[in-house]
Coordinates of C-alpha atoms in Angstrom, one line a residue:
X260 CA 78.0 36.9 -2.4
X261 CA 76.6 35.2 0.8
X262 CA 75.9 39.0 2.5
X263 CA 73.3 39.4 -1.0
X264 CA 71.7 35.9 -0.4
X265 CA 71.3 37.0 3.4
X266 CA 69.9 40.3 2.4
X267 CA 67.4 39.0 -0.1
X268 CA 66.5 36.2 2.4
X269 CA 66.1 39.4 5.0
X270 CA 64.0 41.0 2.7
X271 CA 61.8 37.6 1.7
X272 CA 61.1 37.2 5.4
X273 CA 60.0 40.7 6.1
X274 CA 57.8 40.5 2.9
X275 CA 56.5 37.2 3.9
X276 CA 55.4 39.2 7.1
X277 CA 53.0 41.5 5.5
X278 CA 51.8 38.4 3.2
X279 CA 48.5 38.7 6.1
X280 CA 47.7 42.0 5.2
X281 CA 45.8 43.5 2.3
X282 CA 47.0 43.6 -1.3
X283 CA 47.4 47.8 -1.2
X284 CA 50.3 47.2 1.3
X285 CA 52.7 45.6 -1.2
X286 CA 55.1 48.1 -2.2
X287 CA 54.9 49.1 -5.8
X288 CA 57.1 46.9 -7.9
X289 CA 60.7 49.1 -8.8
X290 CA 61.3 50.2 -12.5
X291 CA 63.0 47.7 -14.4
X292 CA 67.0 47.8 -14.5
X293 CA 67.1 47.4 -10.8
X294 CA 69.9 45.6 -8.7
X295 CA 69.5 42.2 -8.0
X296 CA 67.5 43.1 -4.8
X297 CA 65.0 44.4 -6.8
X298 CA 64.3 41.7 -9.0
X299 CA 64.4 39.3 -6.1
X300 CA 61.8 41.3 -4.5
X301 CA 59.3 41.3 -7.4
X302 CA 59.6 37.8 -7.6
X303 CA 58.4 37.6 -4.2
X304 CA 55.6 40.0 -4.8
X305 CA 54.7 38.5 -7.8
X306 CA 54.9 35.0 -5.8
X307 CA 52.5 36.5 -3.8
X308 CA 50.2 37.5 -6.5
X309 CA 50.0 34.1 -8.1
X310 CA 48.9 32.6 -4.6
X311 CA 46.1 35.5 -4.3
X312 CA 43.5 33.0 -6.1
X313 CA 44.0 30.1 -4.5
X314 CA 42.7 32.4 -1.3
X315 CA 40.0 33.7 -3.3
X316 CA 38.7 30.3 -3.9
X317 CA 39.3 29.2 -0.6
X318 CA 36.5 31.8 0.8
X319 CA 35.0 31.2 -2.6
X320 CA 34.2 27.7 -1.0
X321 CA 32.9 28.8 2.1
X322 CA 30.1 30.4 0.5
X323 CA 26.9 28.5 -0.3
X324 CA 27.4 26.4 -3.3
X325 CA 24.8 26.6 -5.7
X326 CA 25.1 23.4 -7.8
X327 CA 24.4 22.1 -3.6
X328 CA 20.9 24.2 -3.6
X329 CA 20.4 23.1 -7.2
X330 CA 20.6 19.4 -6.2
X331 CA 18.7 19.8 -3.1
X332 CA 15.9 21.5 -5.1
X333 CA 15.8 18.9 -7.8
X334 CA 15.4 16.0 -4.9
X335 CA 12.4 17.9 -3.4
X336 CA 10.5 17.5 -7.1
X337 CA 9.7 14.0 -6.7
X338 CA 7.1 14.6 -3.5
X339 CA 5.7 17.5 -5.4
X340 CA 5.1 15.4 -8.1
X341 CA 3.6 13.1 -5.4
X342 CA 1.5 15.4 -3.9
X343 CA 0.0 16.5 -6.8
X344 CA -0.6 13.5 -7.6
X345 CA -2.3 12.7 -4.2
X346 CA -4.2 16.0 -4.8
X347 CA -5.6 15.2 -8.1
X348 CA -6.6 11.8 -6.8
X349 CA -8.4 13.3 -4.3
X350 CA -9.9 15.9 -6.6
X351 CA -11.3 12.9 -8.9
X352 CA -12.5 11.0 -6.2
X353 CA -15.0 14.3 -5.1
X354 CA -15.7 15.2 -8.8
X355 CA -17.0 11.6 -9.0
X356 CA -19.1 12.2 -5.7
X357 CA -20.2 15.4 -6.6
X358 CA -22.0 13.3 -9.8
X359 CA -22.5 10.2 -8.3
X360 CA -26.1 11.2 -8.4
X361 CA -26.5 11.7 -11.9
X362 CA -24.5 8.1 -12.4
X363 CA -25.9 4.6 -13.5
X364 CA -27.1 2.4 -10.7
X365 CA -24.2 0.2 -10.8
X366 CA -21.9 3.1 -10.5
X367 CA -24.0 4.3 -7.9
X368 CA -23.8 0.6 -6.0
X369 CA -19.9 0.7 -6.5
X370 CA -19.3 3.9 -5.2
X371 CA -21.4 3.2 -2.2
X372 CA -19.6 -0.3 -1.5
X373 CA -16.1 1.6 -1.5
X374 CA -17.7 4.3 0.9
X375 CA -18.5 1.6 2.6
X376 CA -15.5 0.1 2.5
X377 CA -13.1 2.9 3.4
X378 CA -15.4 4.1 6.2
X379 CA -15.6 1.1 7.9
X380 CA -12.8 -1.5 6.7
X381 CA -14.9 -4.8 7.9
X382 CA -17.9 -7.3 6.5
X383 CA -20.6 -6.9 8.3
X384 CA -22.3 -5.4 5.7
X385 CA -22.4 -8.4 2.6
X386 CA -21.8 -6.7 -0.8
X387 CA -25.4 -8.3 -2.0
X388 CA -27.1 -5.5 -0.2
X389 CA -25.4 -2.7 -2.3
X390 CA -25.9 -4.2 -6.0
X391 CA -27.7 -2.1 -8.9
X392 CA -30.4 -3.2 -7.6
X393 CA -30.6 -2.0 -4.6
X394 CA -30.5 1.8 -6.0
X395 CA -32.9 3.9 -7.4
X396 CA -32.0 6.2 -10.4
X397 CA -33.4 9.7 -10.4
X398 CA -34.2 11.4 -14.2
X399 CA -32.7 14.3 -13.6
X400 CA -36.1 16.2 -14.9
X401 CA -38.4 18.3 -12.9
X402 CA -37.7 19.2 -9.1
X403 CA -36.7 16.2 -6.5
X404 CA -40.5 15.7 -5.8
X405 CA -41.3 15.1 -9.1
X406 CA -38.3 12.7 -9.8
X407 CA -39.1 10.9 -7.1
X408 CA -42.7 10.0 -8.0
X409 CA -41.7 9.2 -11.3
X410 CA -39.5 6.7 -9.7
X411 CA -41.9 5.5 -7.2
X412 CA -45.4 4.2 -9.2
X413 CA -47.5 3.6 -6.1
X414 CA -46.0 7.2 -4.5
X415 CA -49.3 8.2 -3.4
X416 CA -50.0 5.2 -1.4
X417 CA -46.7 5.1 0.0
X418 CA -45.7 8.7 0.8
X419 CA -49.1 10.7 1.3
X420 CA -51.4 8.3 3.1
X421 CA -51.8 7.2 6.1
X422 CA -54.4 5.0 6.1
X423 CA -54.5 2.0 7.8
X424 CA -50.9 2.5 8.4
X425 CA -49.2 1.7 12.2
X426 CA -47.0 4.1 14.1
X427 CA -43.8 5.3 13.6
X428 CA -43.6 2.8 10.5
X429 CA -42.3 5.2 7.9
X430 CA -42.5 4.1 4.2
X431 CA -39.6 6.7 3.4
X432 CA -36.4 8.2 5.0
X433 CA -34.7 11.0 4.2
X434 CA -31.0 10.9 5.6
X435 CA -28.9 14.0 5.6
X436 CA -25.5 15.1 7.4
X437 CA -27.2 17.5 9.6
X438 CA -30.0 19.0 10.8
X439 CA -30.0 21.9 8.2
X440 CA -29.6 19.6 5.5
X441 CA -32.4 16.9 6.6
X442 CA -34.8 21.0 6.6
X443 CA -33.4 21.2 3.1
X444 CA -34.8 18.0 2.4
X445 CA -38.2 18.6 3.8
X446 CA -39.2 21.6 1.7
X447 CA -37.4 19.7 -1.4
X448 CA -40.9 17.7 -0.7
X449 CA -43.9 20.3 -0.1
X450 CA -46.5 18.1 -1.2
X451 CA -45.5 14.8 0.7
X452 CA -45.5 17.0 3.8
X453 CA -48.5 18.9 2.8
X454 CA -50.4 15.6 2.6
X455 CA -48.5 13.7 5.5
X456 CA -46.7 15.9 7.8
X457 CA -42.7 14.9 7.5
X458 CA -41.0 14.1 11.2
X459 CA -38.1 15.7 12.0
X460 CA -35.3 13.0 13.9
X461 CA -32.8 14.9 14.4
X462 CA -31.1 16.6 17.7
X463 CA -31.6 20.2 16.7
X464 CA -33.6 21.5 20.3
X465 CA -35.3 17.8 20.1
X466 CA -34.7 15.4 22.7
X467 CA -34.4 11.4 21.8
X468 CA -37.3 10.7 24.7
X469 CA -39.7 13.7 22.6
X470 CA -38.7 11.9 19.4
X471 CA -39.7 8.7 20.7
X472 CA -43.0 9.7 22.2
X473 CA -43.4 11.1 18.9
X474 CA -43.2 8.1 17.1
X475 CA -44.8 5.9 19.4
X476 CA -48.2 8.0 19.0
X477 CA -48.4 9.2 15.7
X478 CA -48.4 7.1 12.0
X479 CA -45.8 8.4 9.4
X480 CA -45.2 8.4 6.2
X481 CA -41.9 9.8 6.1
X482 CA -39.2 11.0 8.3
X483 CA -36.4 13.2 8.0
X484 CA -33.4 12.6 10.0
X485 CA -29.6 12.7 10.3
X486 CA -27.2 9.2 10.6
X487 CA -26.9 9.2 14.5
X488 CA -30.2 10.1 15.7
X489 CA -32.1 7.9 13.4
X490 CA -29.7 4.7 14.6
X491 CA -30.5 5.8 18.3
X492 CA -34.4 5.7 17.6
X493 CA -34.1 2.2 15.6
X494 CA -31.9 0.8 18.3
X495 CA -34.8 1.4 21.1
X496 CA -37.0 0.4 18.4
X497 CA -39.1 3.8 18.8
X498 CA -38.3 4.1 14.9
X499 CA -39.7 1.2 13.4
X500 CA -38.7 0.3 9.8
X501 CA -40.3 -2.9 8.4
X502 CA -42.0 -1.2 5.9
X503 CA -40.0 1.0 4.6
X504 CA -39.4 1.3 1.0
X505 CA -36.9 4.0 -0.1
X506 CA -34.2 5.7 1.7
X507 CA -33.4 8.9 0.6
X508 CA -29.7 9.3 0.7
X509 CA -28.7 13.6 0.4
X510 CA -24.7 13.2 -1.0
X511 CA -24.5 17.0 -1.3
X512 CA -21.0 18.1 -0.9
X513 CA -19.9 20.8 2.0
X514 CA -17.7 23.4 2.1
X515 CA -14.9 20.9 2.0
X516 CA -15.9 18.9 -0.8
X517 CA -17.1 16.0 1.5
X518 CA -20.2 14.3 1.3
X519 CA -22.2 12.3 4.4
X520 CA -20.1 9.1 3.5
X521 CA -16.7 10.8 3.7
X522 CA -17.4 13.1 6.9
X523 CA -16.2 11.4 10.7
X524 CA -19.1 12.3 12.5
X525 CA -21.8 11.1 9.9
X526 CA -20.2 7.8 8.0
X527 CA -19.7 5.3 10.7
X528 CA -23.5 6.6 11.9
X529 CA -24.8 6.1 8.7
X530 CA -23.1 2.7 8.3
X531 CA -24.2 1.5 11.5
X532 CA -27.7 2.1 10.8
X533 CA -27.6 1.2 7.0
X534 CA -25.9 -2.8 8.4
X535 CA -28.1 -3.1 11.7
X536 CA -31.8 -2.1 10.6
X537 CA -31.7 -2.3 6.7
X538 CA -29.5 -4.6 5.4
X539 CA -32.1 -7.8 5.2
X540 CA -34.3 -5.7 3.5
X541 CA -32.2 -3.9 0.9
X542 CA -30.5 -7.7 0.1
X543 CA -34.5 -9.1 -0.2
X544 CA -35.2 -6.0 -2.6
X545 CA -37.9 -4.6 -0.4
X546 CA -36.0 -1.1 0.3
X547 CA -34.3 0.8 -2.3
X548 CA -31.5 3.6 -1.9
X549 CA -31.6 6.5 -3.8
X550 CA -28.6 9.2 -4.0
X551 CA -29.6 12.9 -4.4
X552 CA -27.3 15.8 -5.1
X553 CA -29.3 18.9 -3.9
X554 CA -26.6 21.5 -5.2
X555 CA -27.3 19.7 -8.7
X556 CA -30.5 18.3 -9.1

């Protein structure tokens, strides 16, 4: 009896041995009726086979788990949800802009205060200069010309003459992002600068000290201009604005959606000028702001 337990031992071990190797190794399990070595050895086999899944799982684990990618994907949904969020923010805040022009002139006034505010993020600037009454309100009818004299009763006075009138005291500006624009602006105006030729203040291939000599010998009605170049001139006093009426304020978007009060290189310009030459007069009432929208007039 002992020399059977030894031999079925024997055979466990050397079974046991080829345990590392693949399942087609095992030898096929004997017909039954076998001695009691044979049924000893299909218990070990079948021993064998019962542990097989318990390896399958183990590499089974080592893969990626999916319910893992699942759960990493749902936490990335929030900041989706976030950023479109952000984006649709962002695409009201430039819808508004892109009809700010067409808007009451208390909407107007608001949405310039918060330009104002997010541009520059001080006080220098006292909210009573940007009020409903500081804007003008275009119809909407007829080309910008036209709107503009409707707005402006004693236009002819103002904008086309320049009698008894001292220089470089314009009665009008118009402010655009950049040189093209404050062109664009021009010929929106044919008959203003057919009757009283427009300046141009802006740095495309003209100096500040041409500019100035400019202004210092010739009376104006109105003047085109972008943000920067127009502060310069005021700030040497070459551009002289204590009799200026109506500032002429182009809001039309760019390629990026952005309009002169959300671009760097114009707002803080614009701002500047708007706090340091106009803001007595637009508090007093005696200059008016008016928003236009080229792209949509």
């Amino acid at each position: 009896m002992t020399v059977r337990i030894k031999s079925v031992q024997s055979k466990q071990k050397l079974t046991k041995r080829k345990q590392p190797g693949a399942k087609e190794h095992l030898a096929a399990p004997p017909p039954v009726g076998g001695d009691d070595d044979d049924f000893a050895q299909i218990a070990v086999e079948e021993a064998y086979d019962q542990g097989e899944p318990d390896q399958q799982e183990t590499e089974a684990a080592e893969l990626p788990d999916s319910a893992q990618l699942s759960a990493a994907q749902a936490a990335q949904k929030p900041r989706k949800k976030k950023r479109r969020k952000g984006n649709a923010s962002y695409q009201d805040a430039q819808a508004a802009a892109a009809e700010v022009a067409h808007s009451s002139t208390e909407e107007q006034a608001r949405w310039l205060w918060d330009s104002y505010k997010n541009a520059v993020g001080e006080s220098f600037l006292e909210q009573e200069a940007l009020t409903g009454d500081s804007v003008v309100q275009l119809s909407g009818h007829g080309s910008l010309e036209e709107q503009v004299q409707a707005a402006v009763p004693d236009w002819q006075q103002a904008f086309c003459s320049t009698s008894g009138r001292s220089n470089g005291l314009p009665s009008c500006l118009l402010i655009s992002p950049a040189a093209l624009g404050a062109i664009a602006m021009i010929k929106s105006f044919p008959a203003f600068n057919k009757a009283c030729r427009i300046a141009k203040l802006f740095a495309k291939h003209i100096k500040v000290a041409e500019q100035q000599q400019y202004l210092q010998q010739h009376p104006l009605c109105i003047a085109a201009g972008t943000p920067n170049r127009l502060c310069k001139l005021a700030d040497i006093e070459a551009l002289q604005l204590s009799q200026l009426q109506l500032i002429v304020l182009d809001v039309q978007q760019d390629a990026k959606q952005r309009t002169i009060l959300d671009m760097p290189e114009t707002k803080r310009d614009f701002w500047a000028f708007l706090s340091r030459h106009c803001q007595q007069r637009l508090q007093t009432g005696l200059t008016k702001i008016c928003l236009v929208n080229r792209s949509n007039k």
